[in-house]
Amino acid sequence: MKTRYFSTFQLFLMTLFAVLIVVAKIALRLPLQLSGHSGVFWMAIIIVGSRVVPKIGSASLIGLLSGILASFLGLGDFGAINTLLSYTMIGVGTDLALLLLGNPENLFVAGIAGALGHFCKFLVKWAFGAITGAPVGFIALGLAKAIVGYIVFGAIGGILGGLTLIALRKAGYFKYLQEKK
Amino acid sequence: MPVVLEAQEISFIYPQNNRGLAPVSLSLAENEGVFISGNSGSGKSTFTRCLSGLIPHLYRGEFSGKVLIHGDSTQDLPMWELADRVGLVFQNPAHQMLAPTVEAEILFGLENLGISRADMKQRLEEIFGFFKLEPFRNRSPHTLSGGEQQKLALASILARQPEIFIFDEPLSMLDTTSALEFVAHVENLINKGKSAVICEHRDKFLENSTHFRKFLLPGIHQPPAEQQDITHPDYPESLDQFQLQVRNLSVEKSGNKIIREMSFSLDSGQIVAIVGRNGAGKTTLLRSLVGLQKHNGDICINNGTINQKPHFRMVFQNPDIQLFNPSVKDEILFKVSRPNMQRYEWLLEMLDLRRYEDTPPLLLSEGEKRRLALALTLMQNGKHGVLLDEPALGQDQHHKDILIQLLKKLSQAGFLVIFTTHDLELAAHADHLILISPQGIVADGPTHEVLHADSAWQQIGLVRPDWMTFDV
Amino acid sequence: MFNLSQKGKTRSILLNEASPLRRLDPRSKLFVSIALSLAVMLPLDKLIIFIGVYIIFIAWARLLLEMARQTWRLRWILLFLFVIDWWLVSFELAAVITLRLILLSGVFALFFSTTSTNELSMALESLRIPYRFAFSINLAFQSIGLLQEEWQAIREAQQSRGILVKFDGIRQLIKQVNDLIALTVPAIVLATRRAWAITEAAYSRGFDSPQRVSYYQLQMNWIDWLFIGLILAIMLTFIFWR
């Protein structure tokens, strides 16, 4: 077997995790009336993905793949390119956060990484506003929502991801994974 | 005849649970068919991975011995080159579909051969003609039935024209008609000079064919032989008598009528089998009974004086959708308030799970996981009984025996036990049999009567081969 | 094709088969989408004329209805921004920003709603993206329906064991976050099994072969070049015309 940065199995794993994000995003309808609530499962899956494929860049790749899917499905309000970038940035943000913070099986780390990763989505909206020259309105529109939604739900999602990883380890998942190249 | 494949004392141990394949040797000649038999846990799947080279190319673990294909060791050739010589067809037809259309599914393998586009086109058309796949060309493989998918899996390997075919339990998910058709295709390959190794636990489909030499896989874990003689204790509780009444049940999903105007009634204290081909609405019927499916019509329980809503528990087809706890014990008792420990002990005993009480569920074998899913469902209080969706899928005879014994104990305790199946030998153990087709109920009555209602079987298109015996 | 329902409305990858853009190479559509989006740099007077030309183009491409729907979905945000920017800065800025947003939020639909997922992966391959990545994207699209069914099955099965799957408030969500692993663990396990099954199935049909030849190939025709040329000419006119 040719050795590569991501093995084929890891690549397919990340692909299906990206699909899970889109599926959870569509299936989850919280009656909470708060923006960012979909971040709960979203961040959980990204955090889990970054450990299941324990290499730098795995969260970013999951983000990018889910962004391509979401763009084709017409998810998100600001059009395809905004969707693609937001989804990708969530992955990149999580990768960076975990690079600094370490193992998300520590729930504290997981929560912070989830909040930071999810917050990156807001940065894309802000950049989008900057390009169109609308930072004033965008910040007014964004801030209130971002602080409550993005950070809180991102953190809950991160913790859920951490708890999932701990449960997966106890259930023997990583042993199962270990025998596959 | 020249030898095309030779396994020399090969063995493999998985690091996760120390199971795998005990040392075994096999040689396969050109134009020969070998049928590998063995219990669950004897390593049939592992053996197919070793023969095709997936072990050691894709798996980590302790591999020893040598597999030679046309004289070359599988360890020395890259995986893509091995795949040109050996084609592998897997157990679950749905899991090996990887392209958006039937045509693309076949092209996937052809493109990797490095042949010219003209050659690809020619092979593609030949295969479409041979397997009569033309009507499905632009359909998604996931919309095909299990039998059609398995045929497509074979077609996509055959198009690559390898000399050797390996099959990993290809019949386990198929109904009788599709299974017989599939075996005929494999026989045809051997007639054309190809060699085939087929691992299967539905022995009779192959034992009755003259094309295969039988080879018994020794296995590491032998189930204790005296298992059959143990008399199990009865279910520790009992239920009052009642009758399940279903009147004019109809189900519509996105404009399609899945179930139309179905009416029947069933007394408690019996085992009922629901048999039909793919798409007849078996699972939908169970989902309606348990309350998961929106439906029209009446479903109620009558205990002689009053009508009430039924309260069943359902065992789902795929055990993996429920398992997440760190041990078998935690899994069975999860969210059960004030668990009845007498019942818990009984379930461990009946389902042969006691030695796994502390084992993480994901490390169990498929059969064990199915038994665990059954245990956790029965631990919940179902007032009227239990529904099982295809409980025999992928199970060997030993596990089917365990299952039947358990269902009998439950029905003796007054439960209504209903299961769906395409396995006629399992259905023969039921007290009552309902045959369904997309048009509705075709036959409904005591099992021994329905089994011999020839016109009904013809109507739903299920074959009952001569060698299949229904004496219970 | 598969359907996805979101908030009661069905979302699906429905190709706009009626659009004349269906006949173009995906690469030229990608180029055109990027080129058109550069119009956000135009000042208000030019932008108004450009939007006029853009609408005619969209109408020709039979995408007007889709674009209108997209803009309608954004109506409250657009209104809010318009009012804020007008109030805090000027009417002119508010108008420019609204038009730019309408343009940017819709222009990539030119590509996404007229390109099949298969064409996308071929386009990626021809843009030198390694085959296994292009294949992965195709695999992702096929898996949406399957994983959605699995997700549904997990929810149902766990709900029948008394595990929370509906949320009424954020407090309850935080309190019961532990229960949610009953959904995430099986979802991850099933996705992993599927990924492994696909890996095995792909390798046993020669995946990763260095000799691979694609059966179908994308081809840039004269009509693609004509189309690209036309759009380039329009864009240059707008940028340099005074």
Tab-separated table of C-alpha atoms in Angstrom, chain B residues 10 12 14 19-22 24 36-51 55 168-169 199 217-221:
chain	number	residue	atom	x	y	z
B	10	ILE	CA	-2.410	-19.256	6.700
B	12	PHE	CA	-4.726	-14.341	11.090
B	14	TYR	CA	-7.286	-9.548	14.956
B	19	ARG	CA	-10.242	-13.878	17.235
B	20	GLY	CA	-9.589	-14.673	13.611
B	21	LEU	CA	-8.566	-17.596	11.462
B	22	ALA	CA	-6.864	-20.775	12.711
B	24	VAL	CA	-5.575	-23.627	7.288
B	36	ILE	CA	-16.292	-23.358	2.534
B	37	SER	CA	-18.506	-24.241	5.444
B	38	GLY	CA	-18.015	-23.402	9.098
B	39	ASN	CA	-19.786	-22.002	12.131
B	40	SER	CA	-19.994	-18.344	13.018
B	41	GLY	CA	-16.654	-17.411	14.483
B	42	SER	CA	-14.725	-19.986	12.461
B	43	GLY	CA	-13.287	-17.144	10.381
B	44	LYS	CA	-15.054	-17.517	7.044
B	45	SER	CA	-14.987	-13.758	6.360
B	46	THR	CA	-11.366	-13.527	7.480
B	47	PHE	CA	-10.506	-16.406	5.140
B	48	THR	CA	-12.003	-14.555	2.150
B	49	ARG	CA	-9.946	-11.468	3.049
B	50	CYS	CA	-6.775	-13.556	3.193
B	51	LEU	CA	-7.428	-15.253	-0.139
B	55	ILE	CA	-5.347	-9.188	4.467
B	168	ASP	CA	-18.148	-13.985	1.413
B	169	GLU	CA	-21.581	-15.325	2.431
B	199	CYS	CA	-18.026	-19.173	2.003
B	217	LEU	CA	-13.068	-24.569	8.123
B	218	PRO	CA	-11.759	-25.783	11.501
B	219	GLY	CA	-12.139	-22.489	13.406
B	220	ILE	CA	-10.675	-21.269	16.681
B	221	HIS	CA	-13.808	-21.093	18.788
